[in-house]
């Protein structure tokens, strides 16, 4: 039986509604933590910055250059990139609430001239062809109704020789229909895409893959920490979302943790558009 595609509007509504929940439990970033072997007890926030720093290290940009951050969340990763490299960042999110929060944070950090956030759908980018020096798609493509279309859009707006850096999850061990239902409902994931599929599609789009690194082993703590944070912040979450929401979170957490632990892999990749 064919499964309905989750629409961009549904994903936007999900992130709008859950903005406070994400801030309370995931923190400023809505992406996995990367735990270094010599610091297994690092906080989620530190581990999340570690992963952002890997992406930054793969993004050779400097002052006057422009990076598009597709699926920018609250803007934290892109602002870290802007601060560390001096580049300009344009972030897009399908969530109005995230966009407002990101622009507010940019202003607070004095970055409003160099980090600008818009609410728009990555399925149809209004930017001029070849207008960005690099593009990020940080832990967001699994939400999109048509990943190949988004990657075509990204290819169009990236200049020749520009860099695409992304992270994504993949189905490491085959899912049962129940697994897939859980992840669709819990995380609004439309579809997974393997490293091999990325290699093939990006090659067809004219990219050369520079690095593709499986980091499944380094990110395993993420959901455990988010679930711990959910327990610690119960009172605040209850005050905002009510008891039923908390009960649902508690009910789905063990299944999601097991799924992430046993069956989902994660990689990052850096690719260069033909010059
Ligand atoms: N990259 C951010 C956020 C990851 S969460 C971080 O690392 O913190 C996933 C992000 O993808 C959210 O910001 C969500 O709004 C965005 N997103 C999902 N579908 C989208 C779409 N169709 N168009 C634009 N953004 C989208």
PDB file of C-alpha atoms and ligand atoms in Angstrom:
ATOM      1  CA  UNK A   1       0.000   0.000   0.000  1.00  0.00           C
ATOM      2  CA  UNK A   2       1.413   3.370  -0.983  1.00  0.00           C
ATOM      3  CA  UNK A   3       2.024   5.760   1.897  1.00  0.00           C
ATOM      4  CA  UNK A   4       0.910   9.360   1.570  1.00  0.00           C
ATOM      5  CA  UNK A   5       3.665  11.905   1.236  1.00  0.00           C
ATOM      6  CA  UNK A   6       4.092  14.136   4.285  1.00  0.00           C
ATOM      7  CA  UNK A   7       3.711  17.679   2.948  1.00  0.00           C
ATOM      8  CA  UNK A   8       5.996  20.637   3.638  1.00  0.00           C
ATOM      9  CA  UNK A   9       3.018  22.364   5.306  1.00  0.00           C
ATOM     10  CA  UNK A  10       2.662  19.470   7.738  1.00  0.00           C
ATOM     11  CA  UNK A  11       6.371  19.655   8.587  1.00  0.00           C
ATOM     12  CA  UNK A  12       6.114  23.416   9.099  1.00  0.00           C
ATOM     13  CA  UNK A  13       3.127  23.029  11.423  1.00  0.00           C
ATOM     14  CA  UNK A  14       4.976  20.315  13.385  1.00  0.00           C
ATOM     15  CA  UNK A  15       8.021  22.543  13.977  1.00  0.00           C
ATOM     16  CA  UNK A  16       5.845  25.572  14.757  1.00  0.00           C
ATOM     17  CA  UNK A  17       3.891  23.649  17.340  1.00  0.00           C
ATOM     18  CA  UNK A  18       6.925  21.948  18.868  1.00  0.00           C
ATOM     19  CA  UNK A  19       9.290  24.946  18.884  1.00  0.00           C
ATOM     20  CA  UNK A  20       9.257  25.254  22.691  1.00  0.00           C
ATOM     21  CA  UNK A  21       9.602  21.512  23.146  1.00  0.00           C
ATOM     22  CA  UNK A  22      12.658  21.422  20.883  1.00  0.00           C
ATOM     23  CA  UNK A  23      14.242  24.387  22.658  1.00  0.00           C
ATOM     24  CA  UNK A  24      13.670  22.745  26.049  1.00  0.00           C
ATOM     25  CA  UNK A  25      14.951  19.287  25.108  1.00  0.00           C
ATOM     26  CA  UNK A  26      17.190  19.464  22.010  1.00  0.00           C
ATOM     27  CA  UNK A  27      18.386  22.968  22.824  1.00  0.00           C
ATOM     28  CA  UNK A  28      19.497  25.584  20.297  1.00  0.00           C
ATOM     29  CA  UNK A  29      20.265  22.952  17.691  1.00  0.00           C
ATOM     30  CA  UNK A  30      17.908  20.367  16.251  1.00  0.00           C
ATOM     31  CA  UNK A  31      20.523  17.902  15.137  1.00  0.00           C
ATOM     32  CA  UNK A  32      22.426  14.930  16.460  1.00  0.00           C
ATOM     33  CA  UNK A  33      25.305  15.223  18.862  1.00  0.00           C
ATOM     34  CA  UNK A  34      28.726  13.936  17.844  1.00  0.00           C
ATOM     35  CA  UNK A  35      30.592  12.423  20.781  1.00  0.00           C
ATOM     36  CA  UNK A  36      34.347  12.237  20.447  1.00  0.00           C
ATOM     37  CA  UNK A  37      35.827   8.961  21.720  1.00  0.00           C
ATOM     38  CA  UNK A  38      37.829  10.818  24.385  1.00  0.00           C
ATOM     39  CA  UNK A  39      34.806  12.792  25.687  1.00  0.00           C
ATOM     40  CA  UNK A  40      31.911  10.324  25.934  1.00  0.00           C
ATOM     41  CA  UNK A  41      30.258  12.315  28.733  1.00  0.00           C
ATOM     42  CA  UNK A  42      30.059  15.635  26.912  1.00  0.00           C
ATOM     43  CA  UNK A  43      26.704  17.403  27.088  1.00  0.00           C
ATOM     44  CA  UNK A  44      24.292  17.234  24.166  1.00  0.00           C
ATOM     45  CA  UNK A  45      24.956  20.917  23.414  1.00  0.00           C
ATOM     46  CA  UNK A  46      28.718  20.387  23.195  1.00  0.00           C
ATOM     47  CA  UNK A  47      28.267  17.261  21.094  1.00  0.00           C
ATOM     48  CA  UNK A  48      25.902  19.114  18.742  1.00  0.00           C
ATOM     49  CA  UNK A  49      28.486  21.864  18.289  1.00  0.00           C
ATOM     50  CA  UNK A  50      31.064  19.170  17.505  1.00  0.00           C
ATOM     51  CA  UNK A  51      28.933  18.060  14.574  1.00  0.00           C
ATOM     52  CA  UNK A  52      28.413  21.642  13.405  1.00  0.00           C
ATOM     53  CA  UNK A  53      32.183  22.098  13.536  1.00  0.00           C
ATOM     54  CA  UNK A  54      32.687  19.112  11.241  1.00  0.00           C
ATOM     55  CA  UNK A  55      30.387  20.768   8.700  1.00  0.00           C
ATOM     56  CA  UNK A  56      32.194  24.092   9.129  1.00  0.00           C
ATOM     57  CA  UNK A  57      35.527  22.370   8.490  1.00  0.00           C
ATOM     58  CA  UNK A  58      34.125  21.127   5.168  1.00  0.00           C
ATOM     59  CA  UNK A  59      32.891  24.562   4.075  1.00  0.00           C
ATOM     60  CA  UNK A  60      35.774  26.623   2.690  1.00  0.00           C
ATOM     61  CA  UNK A  61      34.246  30.100   2.755  1.00  0.00           C
ATOM     62  CA  UNK A  62      35.279  33.488   4.093  1.00  0.00           C
ATOM     63  CA  UNK A  63      34.189  37.124   4.331  1.00  0.00           C
ATOM     64  CA  UNK A  64      32.066  38.289   1.408  1.00  0.00           C
ATOM     65  CA  UNK A  65      31.019  34.752   0.489  1.00  0.00           C
ATOM     66  CA  UNK A  66      27.466  33.505   0.838  1.00  0.00           C
ATOM     67  CA  UNK A  67      26.147  30.225   2.217  1.00  0.00           C
ATOM     68  CA  UNK A  68      22.582  28.930   1.944  1.00  0.00           C
ATOM     69  CA  UNK A  69      21.544  26.954   5.040  1.00  0.00           C
ATOM     70  CA  UNK A  70      18.620  24.797   3.921  1.00  0.00           C
ATOM     71  CA  UNK A  71      16.511  23.615   6.878  1.00  0.00           C
ATOM     72  CA  UNK A  72      18.180  26.103   9.217  1.00  0.00           C
ATOM     73  CA  UNK A  73      16.232  25.381  12.434  1.00  0.00           C
ATOM     74  CA  UNK A  74      16.705  28.163  14.978  1.00  0.00           C
ATOM     75  CA  UNK A  75      19.710  29.389  12.979  1.00  0.00           C
ATOM     76  CA  UNK A  76      22.324  28.284  15.509  1.00  0.00           C
ATOM     77  CA  UNK A  77      24.514  26.168  13.161  1.00  0.00           C
ATOM     78  CA  UNK A  78      24.540  28.832  10.444  1.00  0.00           C
ATOM     79  CA  UNK A  79      25.386  31.616  12.910  1.00  0.00           C
ATOM     80  CA  UNK A  80      28.263  29.546  14.236  1.00  0.00           C
ATOM     81  CA  UNK A  81      29.473  29.211  10.624  1.00  0.00           C
ATOM     82  CA  UNK A  82      29.113  32.977  10.059  1.00  0.00           C
ATOM     83  CA  UNK A  83      31.019  33.754  13.276  1.00  0.00           C
ATOM     84  CA  UNK A  84      33.826  31.291  12.618  1.00  0.00           C
ATOM     85  CA  UNK A  85      34.404  32.039   8.927  1.00  0.00           C
ATOM     86  CA  UNK A  86      33.141  35.593   8.426  1.00  0.00           C
ATOM     87  CA  UNK A  87      30.808  34.480   5.612  1.00  0.00           C
ATOM     88  CA  UNK A  88      27.206  35.622   5.087  1.00  0.00           C
ATOM     89  CA  UNK A  89      24.411  33.135   5.693  1.00  0.00           C
ATOM     90  CA  UNK A  90      20.905  32.930   4.263  1.00  0.00           C
ATOM     91  CA  UNK A  91      18.864  30.382   6.182  1.00  0.00           C
ATOM     92  CA  UNK A  92      15.545  28.891   5.157  1.00  0.00           C
ATOM     93  CA  UNK A  93      13.076  26.918   7.238  1.00  0.00           C
ATOM     94  CA  UNK A  94       9.532  25.763   6.647  1.00  0.00           C
ATOM     95  CA  UNK A  95       8.614  26.940  10.159  1.00  0.00           C
ATOM     96  CA  UNK A  96       7.515  30.548  10.674  1.00  0.00           C
ATOM     97  CA  UNK A  97       8.273  30.274  14.405  1.00  0.00           C
ATOM     98  CA  UNK A  98      11.835  29.078  13.748  1.00  0.00           C
ATOM     99  CA  UNK A  99      12.369  31.866  11.217  1.00  0.00           C
ATOM    100  CA  UNK A 100      11.262  34.526  13.720  1.00  0.00           C
ATOM    101  CA  UNK A 101      13.402  33.021  16.475  1.00  0.00           C
ATOM    102  CA  UNK A 102      16.450  32.797  14.172  1.00  0.00           C
ATOM    103  CA  UNK A 103      16.173  36.440  13.063  1.00  0.00           C
ATOM    104  CA  UNK A 104      15.765  37.512  16.686  1.00  0.00           C
ATOM    105  CA  UNK A 105      18.880  35.572  17.693  1.00  0.00           C
ATOM    106  CA  UNK A 106      20.858  37.033  14.770  1.00  0.00           C
ATOM    107  CA  UNK A 107      19.968  40.509  15.976  1.00  0.00           C
ATOM    108  CA  UNK A 108      20.939  39.710  19.576  1.00  0.00           C
ATOM    109  CA  UNK A 109      24.339  38.535  18.335  1.00  0.00           C
ATOM    110  CA  UNK A 110      24.855  41.557  16.090  1.00  0.00           C
ATOM    111  CA  UNK A 111      24.725  39.289  13.063  1.00  0.00           C
ATOM    112  CA  UNK A 112      21.569  40.622  11.441  1.00  0.00           C
ATOM    113  CA  UNK A 113      23.525  41.986   8.458  1.00  0.00           C
ATOM    114  CA  UNK A 114      25.226  38.645   7.836  1.00  0.00           C
ATOM    115  CA  UNK A 115      22.680  36.023   8.889  1.00  0.00           C
ATOM    116  CA  UNK A 116      19.186  36.397   7.463  1.00  0.00           C
ATOM    117  CA  UNK A 117      16.370  33.889   7.829  1.00  0.00           C
ATOM    118  CA  UNK A 118      13.328  33.248   5.640  1.00  0.00           C
ATOM    119  CA  UNK A 119      10.340  30.964   5.936  1.00  0.00           C
ATOM    120  CA  UNK A 120      10.109  29.115   2.623  1.00  0.00           C
ATOM    121  CA  UNK A 121       9.893  25.692   1.050  1.00  0.00           C
ATOM    122  CA  UNK A 122      13.162  24.156  -0.150  1.00  0.00           C
ATOM    123  CA  UNK A 123      11.148  22.411  -2.868  1.00  0.00           C
ATOM    124  CA  UNK A 124      11.108  25.691  -4.774  1.00  0.00           C
ATOM    125  CA  UNK A 125      13.991  28.076  -4.120  1.00  0.00           C
ATOM    126  CA  UNK A 126      13.499  31.637  -5.400  1.00  0.00           C
ATOM    127  CA  UNK A 127      17.213  32.489  -5.442  1.00  0.00           C
ATOM    128  CA  UNK A 128      19.189  33.371  -8.545  1.00  0.00           C
ATOM    129  CA  UNK A 129      21.154  30.646 -10.294  1.00  0.00           C
ATOM    130  CA  UNK A 130      24.721  30.191  -9.028  1.00  0.00           C
ATOM    131  CA  UNK A 131      24.256  32.794  -6.290  1.00  0.00           C
ATOM    132  CA  UNK A 132      25.749  30.826  -3.360  1.00  0.00           C
ATOM    133  CA  UNK A 133      29.327  29.753  -2.654  1.00  0.00           C
ATOM    134  CA  UNK A 134      28.195  26.831  -0.518  1.00  0.00           C
ATOM    135  CA  UNK A 135      24.978  25.137   0.560  1.00  0.00           C
ATOM    136  CA  UNK A 136      24.227  23.230   3.742  1.00  0.00           C
ATOM    137  CA  UNK A 137      21.426  20.732   4.222  1.00  0.00           C
ATOM    138  CA  UNK A 138      21.970  19.840   7.860  1.00  0.00           C
ATOM    139  CA  UNK A 139      19.766  16.951   9.043  1.00  0.00           C
ATOM    140  CA  UNK A 140      16.696  18.048   7.133  1.00  0.00           C
ATOM    141  CA  UNK A 141      16.369  16.277   3.785  1.00  0.00           C
ATOM    142  CA  UNK A 142      14.487  13.282   5.208  1.00  0.00           C
ATOM    143  CA  UNK A 143      11.523  15.591   5.874  1.00  0.00           C
ATOM    144  CA  UNK A 144      11.210  16.800   2.315  1.00  0.00           C
ATOM    145  CA  UNK A 145       8.510  15.498  -0.028  1.00  0.00           C
ATOM    146  CA  UNK A 146      10.977  14.997  -2.902  1.00  0.00           C
ATOM    147  CA  UNK A 147      14.657  14.909  -1.960  1.00  0.00           C
ATOM    148  CA  UNK A 148      15.828  14.730  -5.582  1.00  0.00           C
ATOM    149  CA  UNK A 149      13.900  17.892  -6.451  1.00  0.00           C
ATOM    150  CA  UNK A 150      15.425  19.749  -3.491  1.00  0.00           C
ATOM    151  CA  UNK A 151      18.894  18.632  -4.555  1.00  0.00           C
ATOM    152  CA  UNK A 152      18.205  19.851  -8.099  1.00  0.00           C
ATOM    153  CA  UNK A 153      17.165  23.230  -6.675  1.00  0.00           C
ATOM    154  CA  UNK A 154      20.306  23.340  -4.552  1.00  0.00           C
ATOM    155  CA  UNK A 155      22.453  22.489  -7.574  1.00  0.00           C
ATOM    156  CA  UNK A 156      20.922  25.374  -9.506  1.00  0.00           C
ATOM    157  CA  UNK A 157      21.626  28.023  -6.864  1.00  0.00           C
ATOM    158  CA  UNK A 158      25.161  26.814  -6.087  1.00  0.00           C
ATOM    159  CA  UNK A 159      27.988  28.332  -8.106  1.00  0.00           C
ATOM    160  CA  UNK A 160      30.325  26.088 -10.132  1.00  0.00           C
ATOM    161  CA  UNK A 161      33.079  24.851  -7.830  1.00  0.00           C
ATOM    162  CA  UNK A 162      30.836  25.540  -4.808  1.00  0.00           C
ATOM    163  CA  UNK A 163      30.491  23.128  -1.924  1.00  0.00           C
ATOM    164  CA  UNK A 164      27.459  21.153  -0.770  1.00  0.00           C
ATOM    165  CA  UNK A 165      27.677  19.815   2.777  1.00  0.00           C
ATOM    166  CA  UNK A 166      24.882  17.717   4.233  1.00  0.00           C
ATOM    167  CA  UNK A 167      24.021  15.142   6.852  1.00  0.00           C
ATOM    168  CA  UNK A 168      21.303  12.549   6.654  1.00  0.00           C
ATOM    169  CA  UNK A 169      20.008   9.397   8.297  1.00  0.00           C
ATOM    170  CA  UNK A 170      19.653   6.097   6.496  1.00  0.00           C
ATOM    171  CA  UNK A 171      17.992   2.739   7.019  1.00  0.00           C
ATOM    172  CA  UNK A 172      20.901   0.665   8.314  1.00  0.00           C
ATOM    173  CA  UNK A 173      18.813  -2.398   9.099  1.00  0.00           C
ATOM    174  CA  UNK A 174      15.573  -3.011   7.159  1.00  0.00           C
ATOM    175  CA  UNK A 175      12.539  -1.441   8.850  1.00  0.00           C
ATOM    176  CA  UNK A 176       9.299  -3.250   9.559  1.00  0.00           C
ATOM    177  CA  UNK A 177       6.113  -1.398   8.533  1.00  0.00           C
ATOM    178  CA  UNK A 178       5.621  -0.648  12.268  1.00  0.00           C
ATOM    179  CA  UNK A 179       9.100   0.919  12.503  1.00  0.00           C
ATOM    180  CA  UNK A 180       8.361   3.095   9.536  1.00  0.00           C
ATOM    181  CA  UNK A 181       4.985   4.159  10.933  1.00  0.00           C
ATOM    182  CA  UNK A 182       6.642   5.141  14.226  1.00  0.00           C
ATOM    183  CA  UNK A 183       9.298   7.298  12.589  1.00  0.00           C
ATOM    184  CA  UNK A 184       6.795   8.896  10.217  1.00  0.00           C
ATOM    185  CA  UNK A 185       4.489   9.889  13.033  1.00  0.00           C
ATOM    186  CA  UNK A 186       7.185  10.683  15.595  1.00  0.00           C
ATOM    187  CA  UNK A 187       9.649  12.540  13.366  1.00  0.00           C
ATOM    188  CA  UNK A 188       7.750  13.320  10.149  1.00  0.00           C
ATOM    189  CA  UNK A 189      10.294  11.511   8.021  1.00  0.00           C
ATOM    190  CA  UNK A 190       9.191  11.001   4.416  1.00  0.00           C
ATOM    191  CA  UNK A 191      11.919   8.681   3.202  1.00  0.00           C
ATOM    192  CA  UNK A 192      15.465   7.568   3.797  1.00  0.00           C
ATOM    193  CA  UNK A 193      18.232   7.727   1.213  1.00  0.00           C
ATOM    194  CA  UNK A 194      21.397   5.643   1.381  1.00  0.00           C
ATOM    195  CA  UNK A 195      24.986   6.747   0.834  1.00  0.00           C
ATOM    196  CA  UNK A 196      24.957   4.834  -2.469  1.00  0.00           C
ATOM    197  CA  UNK A 197      21.828   6.676  -3.580  1.00  0.00           C
ATOM    198  CA  UNK A 198      23.466  10.007  -2.701  1.00  0.00           C
ATOM    199  CA  UNK A 199      26.596   9.114  -4.617  1.00  0.00           C
ATOM    200  CA  UNK A 200      24.567   8.200  -7.704  1.00  0.00           C
ATOM    201  CA  UNK A 201      22.223  11.209  -7.611  1.00  0.00           C
ATOM    202  CA  UNK A 202      24.899  13.793  -6.838  1.00  0.00           C
ATOM    203  CA  UNK A 203      27.136  12.412  -9.578  1.00  0.00           C
ATOM    204  CA  UNK A 204      24.260  12.730 -12.040  1.00  0.00           C
ATOM    205  CA  UNK A 205      23.760  16.326 -10.880  1.00  0.00           C
ATOM    206  CA  UNK A 206      27.409  17.102 -11.662  1.00  0.00           C
ATOM    207  CA  UNK A 207      28.977  16.839  -8.206  1.00  0.00           C
ATOM    208  CA  UNK A 208      32.217  15.233  -7.186  1.00  0.00           C
ATOM    209  CA  UNK A 209      31.940  13.606  -3.754  1.00  0.00           C
ATOM    210  CA  UNK A 210      34.880  14.814  -1.662  1.00  0.00           C
ATOM    211  CA  UNK A 211      34.080  13.006   1.583  1.00  0.00           C
ATOM    212  CA  UNK A 212      31.334  10.746   2.822  1.00  0.00           C
ATOM    213  CA  UNK A 213      31.736   9.633   6.412  1.00  0.00           C
ATOM    214  CA  UNK A 214      29.498   7.288   8.380  1.00  0.00           C
ATOM    215  CA  UNK A 215      29.286   8.592  11.960  1.00  0.00           C
ATOM    216  CA  UNK A 216      26.556   6.307  13.284  1.00  0.00           C
ATOM    217  CA  UNK A 217      28.848   5.215  16.125  1.00  0.00           C
ATOM    218  CA  UNK A 218      29.428   8.785  17.316  1.00  0.00           C
ATOM    219  CA  UNK A 219      25.853  10.011  17.518  1.00  0.00           C
ATOM    220  CA  UNK A 220      24.177   7.165  19.440  1.00  0.00           C
ATOM    221  CA  UNK A 221      23.675   9.147  22.652  1.00  0.00           C
ATOM    222  CA  UNK A 222      21.463  11.788  21.096  1.00  0.00           C
ATOM    223  CA  UNK A 223      18.002  10.338  21.718  1.00  0.00           C
ATOM    224  CA  UNK A 224      18.962   9.087  25.158  1.00  0.00           C
ATOM    225  CA  UNK A 225      19.941  12.633  26.128  1.00  0.00           C
ATOM    226  CA  UNK A 226      16.830  14.161  24.565  1.00  0.00           C
ATOM    227  CA  UNK A 227      14.685  11.683  26.485  1.00  0.00           C
ATOM    228  CA  UNK A 228      16.524  12.506  29.722  1.00  0.00           C
ATOM    229  CA  UNK A 229      15.957  16.204  29.067  1.00  0.00           C
ATOM    230  CA  UNK A 230      12.258  15.497  28.476  1.00  0.00           C
ATOM    231  CA  UNK A 231      12.063  13.887  31.948  1.00  0.00           C
ATOM    232  CA  UNK A 232      13.995  16.703  33.590  1.00  0.00           C
ATOM    233  CA  UNK A 233      11.836  19.397  31.983  1.00  0.00           C
ATOM    234  CA  UNK A 234       8.533  17.612  32.556  1.00  0.00           C
ATOM    235  CA  UNK A 235       6.945  20.440  34.520  1.00  0.00           C
ATOM    236  CA  UNK A 236       7.744  23.044  31.869  1.00  0.00           C
ATOM    237  CA  UNK A 237       6.646  20.773  29.043  1.00  0.00           C
ATOM    238  CA  UNK A 238       3.399  19.940  30.862  1.00  0.00           C
ATOM    239  CA  UNK A 239       2.690  23.630  31.428  1.00  0.00           C
ATOM    240  CA  UNK A 240       2.992  24.339  27.700  1.00  0.00           C
ATOM    241  CA  UNK A 241       1.691  21.174  26.062  1.00  0.00           C
ATOM    242  CA  UNK A 242      -0.371  19.368  28.694  1.00  0.00           C
ATOM    243  CA  UNK A 243      -0.312  15.911  30.213  1.00  0.00           C
ATOM    244  CA  UNK A 244      -1.511  14.043  27.132  1.00  0.00           C
ATOM    245  CA  UNK A 245       1.438  15.266  25.090  1.00  0.00           C
ATOM    246  CA  UNK A 246       3.877  14.177  27.784  1.00  0.00           C
ATOM    247  CA  UNK A 247       2.237  10.788  28.042  1.00  0.00           C
ATOM    248  CA  UNK A 248       2.562  10.330  24.287  1.00  0.00           C
ATOM    249  CA  UNK A 249       6.242  11.314  24.409  1.00  0.00           C
ATOM    250  CA  UNK A 250       6.837   8.808  27.189  1.00  0.00           C
ATOM    251  CA  UNK A 251       5.010   6.093  25.299  1.00  0.00           C
ATOM    252  CA  UNK A 252       6.921   6.532  22.035  1.00  0.00           C
ATOM    253  CA  UNK A 253      10.401   7.268  23.466  1.00  0.00           C
ATOM    254  CA  UNK A 254      11.571   3.672  24.103  1.00  0.00           C
ATOM    255  CA  UNK A 255      10.565   2.551  20.609  1.00  0.00           C
ATOM    256  CA  UNK A 256      12.274   5.537  19.001  1.00  0.00           C
ATOM    257  CA  UNK A 257      15.430   5.077  21.048  1.00  0.00           C
ATOM    258  CA  UNK A 258      15.581   1.409  20.068  1.00  0.00           C
ATOM    259  CA  UNK A 259      14.994   2.250  16.423  1.00  0.00           C
ATOM    260  CA  UNK A 260      17.693   4.904  16.362  1.00  0.00           C
ATOM    261  CA  UNK A 261      20.072   2.611  18.197  1.00  0.00           C
ATOM    262  CA  UNK A 262      19.463  -0.563  16.225  1.00  0.00           C
ATOM    263  CA  UNK A 263      18.350   0.379  12.762  1.00  0.00           C
ATOM    264  CA  UNK A 264      19.204   3.935  11.774  1.00  0.00           C
ATOM    265  CA  UNK A 265      22.585   5.065  10.499  1.00  0.00           C
ATOM    266  CA  UNK A 266      23.892   8.586   9.945  1.00  0.00           C
ATOM    267  CA  UNK A 267      26.501  10.137   7.687  1.00  0.00           C
ATOM    268  CA  UNK A 268      27.759  13.477   6.524  1.00  0.00           C
ATOM    269  CA  UNK A 269      29.051  14.252   3.085  1.00  0.00           C
ATOM    270  CA  UNK A 270      30.821  17.063   1.276  1.00  0.00           C
ATOM    271  CA  UNK A 271      30.570  17.400  -2.497  1.00  0.00           C
ATOM    272  CA  UNK A 272      31.814  19.946  -5.024  1.00  0.00           C
ATOM    273  CA  UNK A 273      29.823  21.159  -7.977  1.00  0.00           C
ATOM    274  CA  UNK A 274      31.731  20.837 -11.249  1.00  0.00           C
ATOM    275  CA  UNK A 275      33.524  24.099 -12.025  1.00  0.00           C
TER     276      UNK A 275
HETATM  277  N1  LIG B   1      19.646  22.320  10.483  1.00  0.00           N
HETATM  278  C1  LIG B   1      18.999  22.706  11.728  1.00  0.00           C
HETATM  279  C2  LIG B   1      17.588  22.173  11.876  1.00  0.00           C
HETATM  280  C3  LIG B   1      17.366  20.698  11.603  1.00  0.00           C
HETATM  281  S1  LIG B   1      15.654  20.242  11.913  1.00  0.00           S
HETATM  282  C4  LIG B   1      19.875  22.306  12.888  1.00  0.00           C
HETATM  283  O1  LIG B   1      20.807  21.543  12.662  1.00  0.00           O
HETATM  284  O2  LIG B   1      19.631  22.765  14.001  1.00  0.00           O
HETATM  285  C5  LIG B   1      14.994  20.185  10.262  1.00  0.00           C
HETATM  286  C6  LIG B   1      14.821  21.547   9.610  1.00  0.00           C
HETATM  287  O3  LIG B   1      14.378  21.333   8.266  1.00  0.00           O
HETATM  288  C7  LIG B   1      13.787  22.471  10.248  1.00  0.00           C
HETATM  289  O4  LIG B   1      14.319  23.769  10.325  1.00  0.00           O
HETATM  290  C8  LIG B   1      12.625  22.462   9.244  1.00  0.00           C
HETATM  291  O5  LIG B   1      11.863  23.659   9.229  1.00  0.00           O
HETATM  292  C9  LIG B   1      13.401  22.300   7.960  1.00  0.00           C
HETATM  293  N2  LIG B   1      12.575  21.832   6.836  1.00  0.00           N
HETATM  294  C10 LIG B   1      11.904  20.674   6.739  1.00  0.00           C
HETATM  295  N3  LIG B   1      11.253  20.614   5.560  1.00  0.00           N
HETATM  296  C11 LIG B   1      11.541  21.753   4.896  1.00  0.00           C
HETATM  297  C12 LIG B   1      11.172  22.299   3.638  1.00  0.00           C
HETATM  298  N4  LIG B   1      10.370  21.641   2.793  1.00  0.00           N
HETATM  299  N5  LIG B   1      11.668  23.503   3.281  1.00  0.00           N
HETATM  300  C13 LIG B   1      12.477  24.204   4.119  1.00  0.00           C
HETATM  301  N6  LIG B   1      12.864  23.738   5.327  1.00  0.00           N
HETATM  302  C14 LIG B   1      12.406  22.542   5.718  1.00  0.00           C
END
